PDB file of C-alpha atoms in Angstrom:
ATOM      1  CA  MET C   1     -32.027  56.232 -55.412  1.00 35.00           C
ATOM      2  CA  THR C   2     -33.028  54.798 -52.069  1.00 37.00           C
ATOM      3  CA  THR C   3     -34.886  56.490 -49.696  1.00 38.00           C
ATOM      4  CA  ASP C   4     -33.445  56.821 -46.186  1.00 39.00           C
ATOM      5  CA  HIS C   5     -34.665  53.651 -44.777  1.00 41.00           C
ATOM      6  CA  ASP C   6     -34.484  51.456 -47.944  1.00 41.00           C
ATOM      7  CA  HIS C   7     -34.245  47.910 -45.959  1.00 43.00           C
ATOM      8  CA  LEU C   8     -32.272  45.504 -48.021  1.00 44.00           C
ATOM      9  CA  GLU C   9     -31.515  41.939 -46.874  1.00 43.00           C
ATOM     10  CA  ARG C  10     -29.302  39.614 -48.834  1.00 40.00           C
ATOM     11  CA  HIS C  11     -28.908  35.763 -47.404  1.00 40.00           C
ATOM     12  CA  ASP C  12     -26.570  34.710 -50.099  1.00 40.00           C
ATOM     13  CA  HIS C  13     -28.730  31.425 -50.902  1.00 38.00           C
ATOM     14  CA  SER C  14     -26.624  30.674 -53.801  1.00 36.00           C
ATOM     15  CA  GLY C  15     -23.799  29.919 -51.519  1.00 36.00           C
ATOM     16  CA  ARG C  16     -25.155  28.457 -48.591  1.00 37.00           C
ATOM     17  CA  HIS C  17     -27.419  26.036 -50.749  1.00 35.00           C
ATOM     18  CA  GLY C  18     -24.725  25.050 -52.988  1.00 32.00           C
ATOM     19  CA  ARG C  19     -22.632  23.960 -49.854  1.00 33.00           C
ATOM     20  CA  HIS C  20     -25.806  21.698 -48.711  1.00 35.00           C
ATOM     21  CA  HIS C  21     -26.339  19.953 -51.997  1.00 35.00           C
ATOM     22  CA  ALA C  22     -22.607  20.275 -53.822  1.00 34.00           C
ATOM     23  CA  HIS C  23     -21.481  18.536 -50.703  1.00 39.00           C
ATOM     24  CA  ALA C  24     -24.283  16.150 -49.874  1.00 38.00           C
ATOM     25  CA  PRO C  25     -21.959  13.036 -49.925  1.00 40.00           C
ATOM     26  CA  GLY C  26     -19.634  14.371 -47.144  1.00 53.00           C
ATOM     27  CA  ALA C  27     -23.012  15.438 -45.432  1.00 57.00           C
ATOM     28  CA  ASP C  28     -23.961  11.747 -45.611  1.00 69.00           C
ATOM     29  CA  ALA C  29     -21.000  10.133 -44.492  1.00 71.00           C
ATOM     30  CA  MET C  30     -20.682  12.606 -41.524  1.00 73.00           C
ATOM     31  CA  GLY C  31     -24.252  11.574 -40.609  1.00 77.00           C
ATOM     32  CA  ARG C  32     -22.921   7.833 -40.437  1.00 84.00           C
ATOM     33  CA  ALA C  33     -20.327   8.866 -38.694  1.00 86.00           C
ATOM     34  CA  PHE C  34     -22.436  10.535 -35.827  1.00 85.00           C
ATOM     35  CA  ALA C  35     -24.844   7.795 -35.844  1.00 88.00           C
ATOM     36  CA  ILE C  36     -21.914   5.024 -35.547  1.00 91.00           C
ATOM     37  CA  GLY C  37     -20.487   7.510 -32.951  1.00 90.00           C
ATOM     38  CA  VAL C  38     -23.712   7.609 -30.600  1.00 91.00           C
ATOM     39  CA  ILE C  39     -24.580   3.967 -30.644  1.00 93.00           C
ATOM     40  CA  LEU C  40     -21.332   2.368 -29.937  1.00 93.00           C
ATOM     41  CA  ASN C  41     -20.455   4.995 -27.606  1.00 91.00           C
ATOM     42  CA  LEU C  42     -24.274   4.650 -25.706  1.00 93.00           C
ATOM     43  CA  GLY C  43     -23.134   0.885 -25.778  1.00 93.00           C
ATOM     44  CA  TYR C  44     -20.107   1.615 -23.900  1.00 92.00           C
ATOM     45  CA  VAL C  45     -21.449   3.912 -21.166  1.00 91.00           C
ATOM     46  CA  ALA C  46     -24.061   0.930 -20.568  1.00 92.00           C
ATOM     47  CA  ALA C  47     -21.260  -1.412 -19.982  1.00 89.00           C
ATOM     48  CA  GLU C  48     -19.198   1.323 -18.016  1.00 84.00           C
ATOM     49  CA  VAL C  49     -22.454   1.747 -15.381  1.00 89.00           C
ATOM     50  CA  VAL C  50     -23.244  -2.180 -15.350  1.00 89.00           C
ATOM     51  CA  PHE C  51     -19.279  -2.959 -14.238  1.00 85.00           C
ATOM     52  CA  GLY C  52     -18.954   0.071 -12.426  1.00 82.00           C
ATOM     53  CA  LEU C  53     -21.711  -1.108  -9.939  1.00 86.00           C
ATOM     54  CA  LEU C  54     -20.640  -4.544 -10.221  1.00 84.00           C
ATOM     55  CA  ALA C  55     -17.175  -3.969  -9.365  1.00 77.00           C
ATOM     56  CA  GLY C  56     -17.892  -0.932  -6.567  1.00 78.00           C
ATOM     57  CA  SER C  57     -15.946   1.330  -9.046  1.00 75.00           C
ATOM     58  CA  LEU C  58     -16.192   5.213  -8.770  1.00 75.00           C
ATOM     59  CA  ALA C  59     -13.537   5.799 -11.763  1.00 66.00           C
ATOM     60  CA  LEU C  60     -15.871   3.937 -14.352  1.00 75.00           C
ATOM     61  CA  LEU C  61     -18.928   5.668 -13.059  1.00 81.00           C
ATOM     62  CA  ALA C  62     -17.041   9.005 -13.436  1.00 74.00           C
ATOM     63  CA  ASP C  63     -16.085   7.915 -16.829  1.00 72.00           C
ATOM     64  CA  ALA C  64     -19.351   6.735 -17.982  1.00 82.00           C
ATOM     65  CA  ALA C  65     -20.754  10.272 -16.732  1.00 79.00           C
ATOM     66  CA  HIS C  66     -18.093  11.785 -18.956  1.00 70.00           C
ATOM     67  CA  ASN C  67     -18.630   9.669 -22.088  1.00 77.00           C
ATOM     68  CA  PHE C  68     -22.643   9.878 -21.568  1.00 83.00           C
ATOM     69  CA  GLY C  69     -22.236  14.037 -21.781  1.00 76.00           C
ATOM     70  CA  ASP C  70     -20.136  13.489 -25.036  1.00 75.00           C
ATOM     71  CA  VAL C  71     -22.847  11.037 -26.283  1.00 86.00           C
ATOM     72  CA  LEU C  72     -25.547  13.977 -25.961  1.00 80.00           C
ATOM     73  CA  GLY C  73     -22.880  16.191 -27.581  1.00 77.00           C
ATOM     74  CA  LEU C  74     -22.522  13.991 -30.458  1.00 82.00           C
ATOM     75  CA  ALA C  75     -26.340  13.678 -30.482  1.00 84.00           C
ATOM     76  CA  MET C  76     -26.458  17.689 -30.432  1.00 75.00           C
ATOM     77  CA  ALA C  77     -24.302  18.404 -33.076  1.00 74.00           C
ATOM     78  CA  TRP C  78     -26.199  15.438 -35.339  1.00 80.00           C
ATOM     79  CA  LEU C  79     -29.258  17.051 -34.803  1.00 76.00           C
ATOM     80  CA  ALA C  80     -28.338  20.623 -35.353  1.00 72.00           C
ATOM     81  CA  SER C  81     -26.715  19.280 -38.568  1.00 70.00           C
ATOM     82  CA  ALA C  82     -30.392  18.039 -39.490  1.00 76.00           C
ATOM     83  CA  LEU C  83     -32.065  21.055 -37.863  1.00 74.00           C
ATOM     84  CA  ALA C  84     -30.044  23.480 -40.067  1.00 68.00           C
ATOM     85  CA  ARG C  85     -31.231  22.036 -43.438  1.00 73.00           C
ATOM     86  CA  ARG C  86     -35.155  22.490 -42.387  1.00 81.00           C
ATOM     87  CA  ALA C  87     -36.971  25.724 -43.784  1.00 83.00           C
ATOM     88  CA  PRO C  88     -38.027  28.150 -41.503  1.00 86.00           C
ATOM     89  CA  SER C  89     -41.869  28.439 -41.108  1.00 88.00           C
ATOM     90  CA  ALA C  90     -44.495  31.239 -40.390  1.00 91.00           C
ATOM     91  CA  ARG C  91     -43.637  31.013 -36.766  1.00 91.00           C
ATOM     92  CA  TYR C  92     -39.866  29.929 -36.484  1.00 88.00           C
ATOM     93  CA  THR C  93     -38.932  31.985 -38.936  1.00 88.00           C
ATOM     94  CA  TYR C  94     -35.115  30.935 -38.171  1.00 85.00           C
ATOM     95  CA  GLY C  95     -36.091  27.473 -38.539  1.00 85.00           C
ATOM     96  CA  LEU C  96     -35.310  25.458 -35.397  1.00 83.00           C
ATOM     97  CA  ARG C  97     -31.603  26.264 -35.206  1.00 80.00           C
ATOM     98  CA  GLY C  98     -31.396  27.383 -31.569  1.00 82.00           C
ATOM     99  CA  THR C  99     -32.827  24.310 -30.070  1.00 77.00           C
ATOM    100  CA  SER C 100     -28.756  22.961 -30.470  1.00 76.00           C
ATOM    101  CA  ILE C 101     -28.001  25.926 -28.066  1.00 79.00           C
ATOM    102  CA  LEU C 102     -30.392  24.852 -25.704  1.00 77.00           C
ATOM    103  CA  ALA C 103     -29.348  21.523 -25.927  1.00 74.00           C
ATOM    104  CA  SER C 104     -25.721  22.126 -25.144  1.00 76.00           C
ATOM    105  CA  LEU C 105     -27.003  24.504 -22.119  1.00 80.00           C
ATOM    106  CA  ALA C 106     -28.879  21.659 -20.685  1.00 76.00           C
ATOM    107  CA  ASN C 107     -26.242  19.063 -21.294  1.00 71.00           C
ATOM    108  CA  ALA C 108     -23.457  21.071 -19.842  1.00 77.00           C
ATOM    109  CA  THR C 109     -25.467  21.511 -16.635  1.00 80.00           C
ATOM    110  CA  LEU C 110     -26.466  18.294 -16.221  1.00 75.00           C
ATOM    111  CA  LEU C 111     -22.766  16.659 -16.928  1.00 74.00           C
ATOM    112  CA  LEU C 112     -22.060  19.563 -14.093  1.00 80.00           C
ATOM    113  CA  LEU C 113     -24.083  18.505 -11.495  1.00 81.00           C
ATOM    114  CA  VAL C 114     -23.499  14.451 -12.445  1.00 76.00           C
ATOM    115  CA  THR C 115     -19.883  14.986 -11.892  1.00 79.00           C
ATOM    116  CA  GLY C 116     -20.097  17.219  -8.504  1.00 84.00           C
ATOM    117  CA  ALA C 117     -22.264  14.223  -7.168  1.00 81.00           C
ATOM    118  CA  ILE C 118     -19.781  11.731  -8.138  1.00 79.00           C
ATOM    119  CA  ALA C 119     -16.644  13.630  -6.948  1.00 85.00           C
ATOM    120  CA  TRP C 120     -18.595  13.784  -3.408  1.00 88.00           C
ATOM    121  CA  ASP C 121     -19.229  10.330  -3.419  1.00 80.00           C
ATOM    122  CA  ALA C 122     -15.325   9.966  -4.238  1.00 82.00           C
ATOM    123  CA  VAL C 123     -14.323  12.368  -1.564  1.00 89.00           C
ATOM    124  CA  GLN C 124     -16.129   9.908   0.898  1.00 86.00           C
ATOM    125  CA  ARG C 125     -14.554   6.566  -0.495  1.00 81.00           C
ATOM    126  CA  LEU C 126     -11.006   8.325   0.128  1.00 85.00           C
ATOM    127  CA  GLU C 127     -11.835   8.665   3.749  1.00 83.00           C
ATOM    128  CA  ALA C 128     -13.367   4.732   3.725  1.00 80.00           C
ATOM    129  CA  PRO C 129     -11.774   3.069   0.968  1.00 74.00           C
ATOM    130  CA  ARG C 130     -13.393  -0.100  -0.238  1.00 68.00           C
ATOM    131  CA  PRO C 131     -12.243  -2.965  -2.408  1.00 65.00           C
ATOM    132  CA  ALA C 132     -12.554  -2.681  -6.219  1.00 62.00           C
ATOM    133  CA  ALA C 133     -12.250  -4.861  -8.749  1.00 60.00           C
ATOM    134  CA  GLY C 134      -8.899  -3.392 -10.648  1.00 66.00           C
ATOM    135  CA  LEU C 135      -9.069  -6.070 -12.971  1.00 76.00           C
ATOM    136  CA  THR C 136     -12.492  -5.401 -14.210  1.00 77.00           C
ATOM    137  CA  VAL C 137     -11.787  -1.645 -14.207  1.00 74.00           C
ATOM    138  CA  MET C 138      -8.622  -2.273 -16.633  1.00 80.00           C
ATOM    139  CA  ILE C 139     -10.566  -4.331 -19.226  1.00 86.00           C
ATOM    140  CA  VAL C 140     -13.669  -1.948 -19.512  1.00 85.00           C
ATOM    141  CA  ALA C 141     -11.633   1.309 -19.823  1.00 81.00           C
ATOM    142  CA  LEU C 142      -9.471  -0.691 -22.327  1.00 89.00           C
ATOM    143  CA  ALA C 143     -12.486  -1.133 -24.242  1.00 91.00           C
ATOM    144  CA  GLY C 144     -13.189   2.465 -24.186  1.00 88.00           C
ATOM    145  CA  VAL C 145      -9.844   3.286 -25.616  1.00 90.00           C
ATOM    146  CA  VAL C 146     -10.958   1.083 -28.871  1.00 93.00           C
ATOM    147  CA  VAL C 147     -14.323   2.454 -28.746  1.00 92.00           C
ATOM    148  CA  ASN C 148     -13.245   5.968 -28.718  1.00 89.00           C
ATOM    149  CA  GLY C 149     -10.275   5.663 -30.608  1.00 91.00           C
ATOM    150  CA  PHE C 150     -12.294   4.488 -33.494  1.00 93.00           C
ATOM    151  CA  CYS C 151     -15.091   7.052 -33.331  1.00 89.00           C
ATOM    152  CA  ALA C 152     -12.245   9.834 -33.425  1.00 87.00           C
ATOM    153  CA  LEU C 153     -10.977   7.948 -36.615  1.00 90.00           C
ATOM    154  CA  LEU C 154     -14.210   8.247 -38.323  1.00 87.00           C
ATOM    155  CA  PHE C 155     -14.291  12.303 -37.686  1.00 82.00           C
ATOM    156  CA  ALA C 156     -10.747  12.725 -38.591  1.00 80.00           C
ATOM    157  CA  ARG C 157     -10.862  13.579 -42.445  1.00 75.00           C
ATOM    158  CA  GLY C 158     -13.717  15.824 -41.784  1.00 63.00           C
ATOM    159  CA  ARG C 159     -12.175  17.933 -38.834  1.00 57.00           C
ATOM    160  CA  LYS C 160     -10.245  20.317 -41.037  1.00 60.00           C
ATOM    161  CA  GLY C 161     -13.694  22.002 -42.675  1.00 48.00           C
ATOM    162  CA  ASP C 162     -16.307  21.828 -40.133  1.00 58.00           C
ATOM    163  CA  LEU C 163     -15.819  23.149 -36.564  1.00 52.00           C
ATOM    164  CA  ASN C 164     -18.676  20.897 -35.245  1.00 61.00           C
ATOM    165  CA  VAL C 165     -16.721  17.769 -36.590  1.00 71.00           C
ATOM    166  CA  ARG C 166     -13.475  18.956 -35.136  1.00 70.00           C
ATOM    167  CA  ALA C 167     -15.061  19.644 -31.592  1.00 70.00           C
ATOM    168  CA  ALA C 168     -16.284  15.829 -32.150  1.00 74.00           C
ATOM    169  CA  PHE C 169     -13.172  14.434 -32.866  1.00 78.00           C
ATOM    170  CA  ALA C 170     -11.279  16.585 -30.264  1.00 74.00           C
ATOM    171  CA  HIS C 171     -13.865  14.980 -27.392  1.00 72.00           C
ATOM    172  CA  LEU C 172     -13.470  11.871 -28.739  1.00 79.00           C
ATOM    173  CA  ALA C 173      -9.836  11.367 -28.947  1.00 77.00           C
ATOM    174  CA  ALA C 174      -9.744  13.155 -25.385  1.00 74.00           C
ATOM    175  CA  ASP C 175     -11.817  10.255 -23.843  1.00 77.00           C
ATOM    176  CA  ALA C 176      -9.923   7.764 -25.570  1.00 80.00           C
ATOM    177  CA  LEU C 177      -6.948   9.166 -23.691  1.00 74.00           C
ATOM    178  CA  VAL C 178      -8.772   9.519 -19.810  1.00 72.00           C
ATOM    179  CA  ALA C 179      -9.901   5.867 -20.543  1.00 77.00           C
ATOM    180  CA  LEU C 180      -6.326   4.834 -21.051  1.00 79.00           C
ATOM    181  CA  GLY C 181      -5.803   6.684 -17.906  1.00 73.00           C
ATOM    182  CA  VAL C 182      -8.315   4.450 -16.215  1.00 74.00           C
ATOM    183  CA  VAL C 183      -6.594   1.750 -17.452  1.00 81.00           C
ATOM    184  CA  VAL C 184      -3.168   2.633 -15.539  1.00 79.00           C
ATOM    185  CA  ALA C 185      -5.398   3.264 -12.509  1.00 77.00           C
ATOM    186  CA  GLY C 186      -6.666  -0.256 -12.252  1.00 77.00           C
ATOM    187  CA  GLY C 187      -3.183  -1.856 -13.384  1.00 83.00           C
ATOM    188  CA  LEU C 188      -2.000   0.037 -10.397  1.00 83.00           C
ATOM    189  CA  ILE C 189      -4.504  -1.544  -8.192  1.00 80.00           C
ATOM    190  CA  ILE C 190      -3.947  -5.195  -9.146  1.00 81.00           C
ATOM    191  CA  VAL C 191       0.276  -4.389  -8.618  1.00 85.00           C
ATOM    192  CA  THR C 192       0.054  -2.694  -4.936  1.00 84.00           C
ATOM    193  CA  GLY C 193      -3.361  -3.262  -4.166  1.00 80.00           C
ATOM    194  CA  TRP C 194      -4.186   0.189  -3.213  1.00 82.00           C
ATOM    195  CA  THR C 195      -7.772   0.851  -3.097  1.00 79.00           C
ATOM    196  CA  TRP C 196      -7.665   4.941  -2.873  1.00 84.00           C
ATOM    197  CA  ILE C 197      -6.299   4.888  -6.204  1.00 83.00           C
ATOM    198  CA  ASP C 198      -9.917   4.252  -7.563  1.00 77.00           C
ATOM    199  CA  PRO C 199     -11.671   7.409  -5.682  1.00 83.00           C
ATOM    200  CA  ALA C 200      -8.589   9.337  -6.389  1.00 86.00           C
ATOM    201  CA  ALA C 201      -9.002   8.454 -10.290  1.00 81.00           C
ATOM    202  CA  SER C 202     -12.334   9.591 -10.240  1.00 78.00           C
ATOM    203  CA  LEU C 203     -11.506  12.780  -8.631  1.00 86.00           C
ATOM    204  CA  VAL C 204      -8.923  13.030 -11.498  1.00 86.00           C
ATOM    205  CA  ILE C 205     -11.531  12.292 -13.793  1.00 80.00           C
ATOM    206  CA  SER C 206     -13.840  14.608 -12.172  1.00 80.00           C
ATOM    207  CA  VAL C 207     -11.266  17.623 -12.307  1.00 87.00           C
ATOM    208  CA  VAL C 208     -11.104  16.727 -16.626  1.00 81.00           C
ATOM    209  CA  ILE C 209     -14.583  16.595 -17.202  1.00 77.00           C
ATOM    210  CA  VAL C 210     -15.582  20.062 -15.232  1.00 82.00           C
ATOM    211  CA  LEU C 211     -12.367  22.018 -16.996  1.00 82.00           C
ATOM    212  CA  SER C 212     -13.702  20.395 -20.673  1.00 71.00           C
ATOM    213  CA  SER C 213     -17.239  21.216 -19.386  1.00 73.00           C
ATOM    214  CA  TRP C 214     -16.849  24.803 -18.252  1.00 81.00           C
ATOM    215  CA  SER C 215     -16.016  26.066 -21.880  1.00 78.00           C
ATOM    216  CA  LEU C 216     -19.165  24.683 -22.774  1.00 74.00           C
ATOM    217  CA  MET C 217     -21.709  25.698 -20.204  1.00 82.00           C
ATOM    218  CA  ARG C 218     -19.845  29.672 -20.478  1.00 86.00           C
ATOM    219  CA  GLU C 219     -20.376  29.382 -24.404  1.00 83.00           C
ATOM    220  CA  SER C 220     -23.614  27.983 -24.218  1.00 81.00           C
ATOM    221  CA  LEU C 221     -25.129  30.785 -21.922  1.00 88.00           C
ATOM    222  CA  ASP C 222     -23.120  33.310 -24.215  1.00 90.00           C
ATOM    223  CA  LEU C 223     -24.888  32.023 -27.373  1.00 87.00           C
ATOM    224  CA  ALA C 224     -28.224  32.122 -25.570  1.00 88.00           C
ATOM    225  CA  LEU C 225     -27.871  35.371 -24.561  1.00 92.00           C
ATOM    226  CA  GLN C 226     -26.856  36.346 -27.906  1.00 91.00           C
ATOM    227  CA  ALA C 227     -23.173  37.235 -27.203  1.00 93.00           C
ATOM    228  CA  VAL C 228     -20.995  37.609 -30.389  1.00 93.00           C
ATOM    229  CA  PRO C 229     -19.709  34.005 -31.079  1.00 89.00           C
ATOM    230  CA  PRO C 230     -16.327  32.952 -30.165  1.00 83.00           C
ATOM    231  CA  GLY C 231     -13.725  33.122 -33.175  1.00 85.00           C
ATOM    232  CA  ILE C 232     -15.896  36.117 -34.534  1.00 91.00           C
ATOM    233  CA  ASP C 233     -13.806  39.260 -34.433  1.00 92.00           C
ATOM    234  CA  ARG C 234     -16.536  41.993 -34.340  1.00 94.00           C
ATOM    235  CA  SER C 235     -14.177  45.208 -34.269  1.00 93.00           C
ATOM    236  CA  GLY C 236     -12.956  43.654 -37.617  1.00 93.00           C
ATOM    237  CA  VAL C 237     -16.118  43.152 -38.763  1.00 95.00           C
ATOM    238  CA  LEU C 238     -16.917  46.726 -37.820  1.00 94.00           C
ATOM    239  CA  GLU C 239     -13.902  48.490 -39.871  1.00 94.00           C
ATOM    240  CA  TYR C 240     -14.564  46.141 -42.845  1.00 94.00           C
ATOM    241  CA  LEU C 241     -17.769  47.527 -43.136  1.00 95.00           C
ATOM    242  CA  THR C 242     -16.954  50.875 -42.269  1.00 93.00           C
ATOM    243  CA  GLY C 243     -14.454  50.846 -45.306  1.00 92.00           C
ATOM    244  CA  LEU C 244     -17.280  49.731 -47.916  1.00 92.00           C
ATOM    245  CA  PRO C 245     -17.579  52.243 -50.962  1.00 90.00           C
ATOM    246  CA  GLY C 246     -19.802  54.925 -50.465  1.00 88.00           C
ATOM    247  CA  VAL C 247     -20.378  53.941 -46.589  1.00 90.00           C
ATOM    248  CA  SER C 248     -19.779  56.956 -43.851  1.00 90.00           C
ATOM    249  CA  GLU C 249     -21.276  55.261 -41.260  1.00 90.00           C
ATOM    250  CA  VAL C 250     -22.284  51.995 -39.437  1.00 92.00           C
ATOM    251  CA  HIS C 251     -24.639  51.931 -36.578  1.00 91.00           C
ATOM    252  CA  ASP C 252     -26.976  49.025 -34.917  1.00 90.00           C
ATOM    253  CA  LEU C 253     -24.547  46.266 -35.562  1.00 94.00           C
ATOM    254  CA  HIS C 254     -25.804  42.999 -34.072  1.00 94.00           C
ATOM    255  CA  ILE C 255     -23.606  39.729 -34.392  1.00 95.00           C
ATOM    256  CA  TRP C 256     -25.200  36.607 -33.316  1.00 94.00           C
ATOM    257  CA  GLY C 257     -25.222  32.800 -33.256  1.00 89.00           C
ATOM    258  CA  MET C 258     -28.536  31.390 -34.490  1.00 87.00           C
ATOM    259  CA  SER C 259     -26.945  27.885 -33.791  1.00 81.00           C
ATOM    260  CA  THR C 260     -24.239  26.230 -32.230  1.00 75.00           C
ATOM    261  CA  THR C 261     -22.755  26.190 -36.386  1.00 76.00           C
ATOM    262  CA  GLU C 262     -24.405  29.417 -37.843  1.00 83.00           C
ATOM    263  CA  THR C 263     -23.686  32.911 -37.370  1.00 91.00           C
ATOM    264  CA  ALA C 264     -26.359  36.176 -38.009  1.00 94.00           C
ATOM    265  CA  LEU C 265     -25.489  39.791 -38.679  1.00 96.00           C
ATOM    266  CA  THR C 266     -27.762  42.715 -38.879  1.00 94.00           C
ATOM    267  CA  ALA C 267     -26.304  46.533 -39.398  1.00 94.00           C
ATOM    268  CA  HIS C 268     -27.657  50.095 -40.853  1.00 93.00           C
ATOM    269  CA  LEU C 269     -25.099  51.028 -43.814  1.00 92.00           C
ATOM    270  CA  VAL C 270     -25.532  54.917 -44.137  1.00 91.00           C
ATOM    271  CA  ARG C 271     -24.325  55.538 -48.056  1.00 89.00           C
ATOM    272  CA  PRO C 272     -25.336  59.186 -48.647  1.00 88.00           C
ATOM    273  CA  GLY C 273     -26.662  59.534 -52.151  1.00 80.00           C
ATOM    274  CA  ALA C 274     -25.791  56.056 -53.070  1.00 76.00           C
ATOM    275  CA  SER C 275     -27.977  53.860 -55.266  1.00 78.00           C
ATOM    276  CA  LEU C 276     -29.332  50.279 -54.955  1.00 77.00           C
ATOM    277  CA  ASP C 277     -26.154  48.293 -55.473  1.00 84.00           C
ATOM    278  CA  ASP C 278     -26.880  44.273 -55.440  1.00 88.00           C
ATOM    279  CA  ALA C 279     -23.406  43.530 -56.792  1.00 90.00           C
ATOM    280  CA  LEU C 280     -21.835  45.015 -53.426  1.00 91.00           C
ATOM    281  CA  LEU C 281     -24.415  43.841 -51.549  1.00 91.00           C
ATOM    282  CA  HIS C 282     -23.642  39.815 -53.001  1.00 92.00           C
ATOM    283  CA  ARG C 283     -19.743  40.858 -52.763  1.00 93.00           C
ATOM    284  CA  VAL C 284     -20.179  41.679 -48.647  1.00 94.00           C
ATOM    285  CA  CYS C 285     -21.885  38.597 -47.961  1.00 94.00           C
ATOM    286  CA  GLU C 286     -19.488  36.426 -49.602  1.00 94.00           C
ATOM    287  CA  GLU C 287     -16.846  37.847 -47.739  1.00 94.00           C
ATOM    288  CA  LEU C 288     -18.632  37.835 -44.336  1.00 95.00           C
ATOM    289  CA  ARG C 289     -18.963  34.069 -44.854  1.00 93.00           C
ATOM    290  CA  SER C 290     -15.529  33.828 -46.246  1.00 92.00           C
ATOM    291  CA  ARG C 291     -13.261  36.072 -43.761  1.00 93.00           C
ATOM    292  CA  PHE C 292     -15.815  35.912 -40.484  1.00 93.00           C
ATOM    293  CA  ALA C 293     -17.773  32.992 -40.925  1.00 90.00           C
ATOM    294  CA  ILE C 294     -20.932  35.199 -40.633  1.00 94.00           C
ATOM    295  CA  HIS C 295     -23.569  32.938 -42.641  1.00 89.00           C
ATOM    296  CA  HIS C 296     -26.511  35.178 -42.557  1.00 92.00           C
ATOM    297  CA  ALA C 297     -26.430  38.758 -43.112  1.00 94.00           C
ATOM    298  CA  THR C 298     -29.133  41.391 -43.355  1.00 92.00           C
ATOM    299  CA  PHE C 299     -28.385  45.176 -43.604  1.00 92.00           C
ATOM    300  CA  GLN C 300     -30.599  48.440 -43.779  1.00 90.00           C
ATOM    301  CA  ILE C 301     -29.179  50.900 -46.249  1.00 88.00           C
ATOM    302  CA  GLU C 302     -29.954  54.831 -45.359  1.00 86.00           C
ATOM    303  CA  GLY C 303     -29.348  57.818 -46.696  1.00 83.00           C
ATOM    304  CA  GLY C 304     -28.207  59.892 -43.999  1.00 75.00           C
ATOM    305  CA  ASN C 305     -30.997  62.576 -44.330  1.00 72.00           C
ATOM    306  CA  ASP C 306     -30.753  64.544 -40.752  1.00 65.00           C
ATOM    307  CA  THR C 307     -34.386  65.329 -41.834  1.00 59.00           C
ATOM    308  CA  HIS C 308     -35.405  61.732 -40.860  1.00 62.00           C
ATOM    309  CA  PRO C 309     -32.353  60.261 -38.959  1.00 68.00           C
ATOM    310  CA  CYS C 310     -32.606  56.795 -37.579  1.00 70.00           C
ATOM    311  CA  GLU C 311     -33.473  56.617 -34.331  1.00 71.00           C
ATOM    312  CA  LEU C 312     -31.432  53.840 -33.747  1.00 68.00           C
ATOM    313  CA  ALA C 313     -28.241  55.534 -34.477  1.00 66.00           C
ATOM    314  CA  GLN C 314     -29.500  58.426 -32.150  1.00 59.00           C
ATOM    315  CA  GLU C 315     -30.134  55.889 -29.429  1.00 56.00           C
ATOM    316  CA  GLY C 316     -26.047  55.497 -29.925  1.00 50.00           C
ATOM    317  CA  ALA C 317     -26.699  51.556 -30.517  1.00 52.00           C
ATOM    318  CA  VAL C 318     -23.593  50.577 -32.322  1.00 58.00           C
TER     319      VAL C 318
END
């Protein structure tokens, strides 16, 4: 029999570690994809900055800011993937998974600040337009279509089974479309000679950046504040745990992001008169991972003895 506050933890190491080792070739392929994506996009960002300054094109500088943010995002996802495999230490008992959350928050803040500065300059350029090299804008942006399109293809196969990879694919595909828009702006400048098209294009790109980055900022803040990660149905998890055999009550349920890719859960399960059941705990951890994408579950089993009630249950923690 269990005592009132037996602490039972189940990490399901066999499932999670097996995933790392069994799919090592895929992980290596994604590592190469991240490396190629970061290197190519850094080179393209540098080219956009140089030619944007030489041509006096805010559209190129705005797109460079956007692409640099995506380079940081790619690097963050790559780093998070590497850090997730590092073993916890005596000081960092969860490892360094949380650094990906801090990185995403810093990147989102920096990207929004840079975008705001470029948008302000664009407004000034609209009031007093200056000549911009339309052909230069078009050629450099066309290179961006090729670079981002190629990098997106690197992540196309892996996007179906990995949310991190899917996000990388979506960002790169969107960048290819934005660069295509810059090509159109450059062509219009050549045909019409309307220099206001360049700052107008930079404003449109800035709006796209803000719209795409705002959700990143919000989700990063939520993860930093240990909110339930997006896509996790807390009420569904509670209903599932409450329906487990012998469970009469669930309290002190917490679900939070250990990193941008891994979710943890802790809960107290009240099972009056029940004995230790490792098979049940194993099944629960398996189903939490498959049904709710929760990778690290810890449970405290309680007997529901009124003589020694759980303090957290008395405080109304759910």
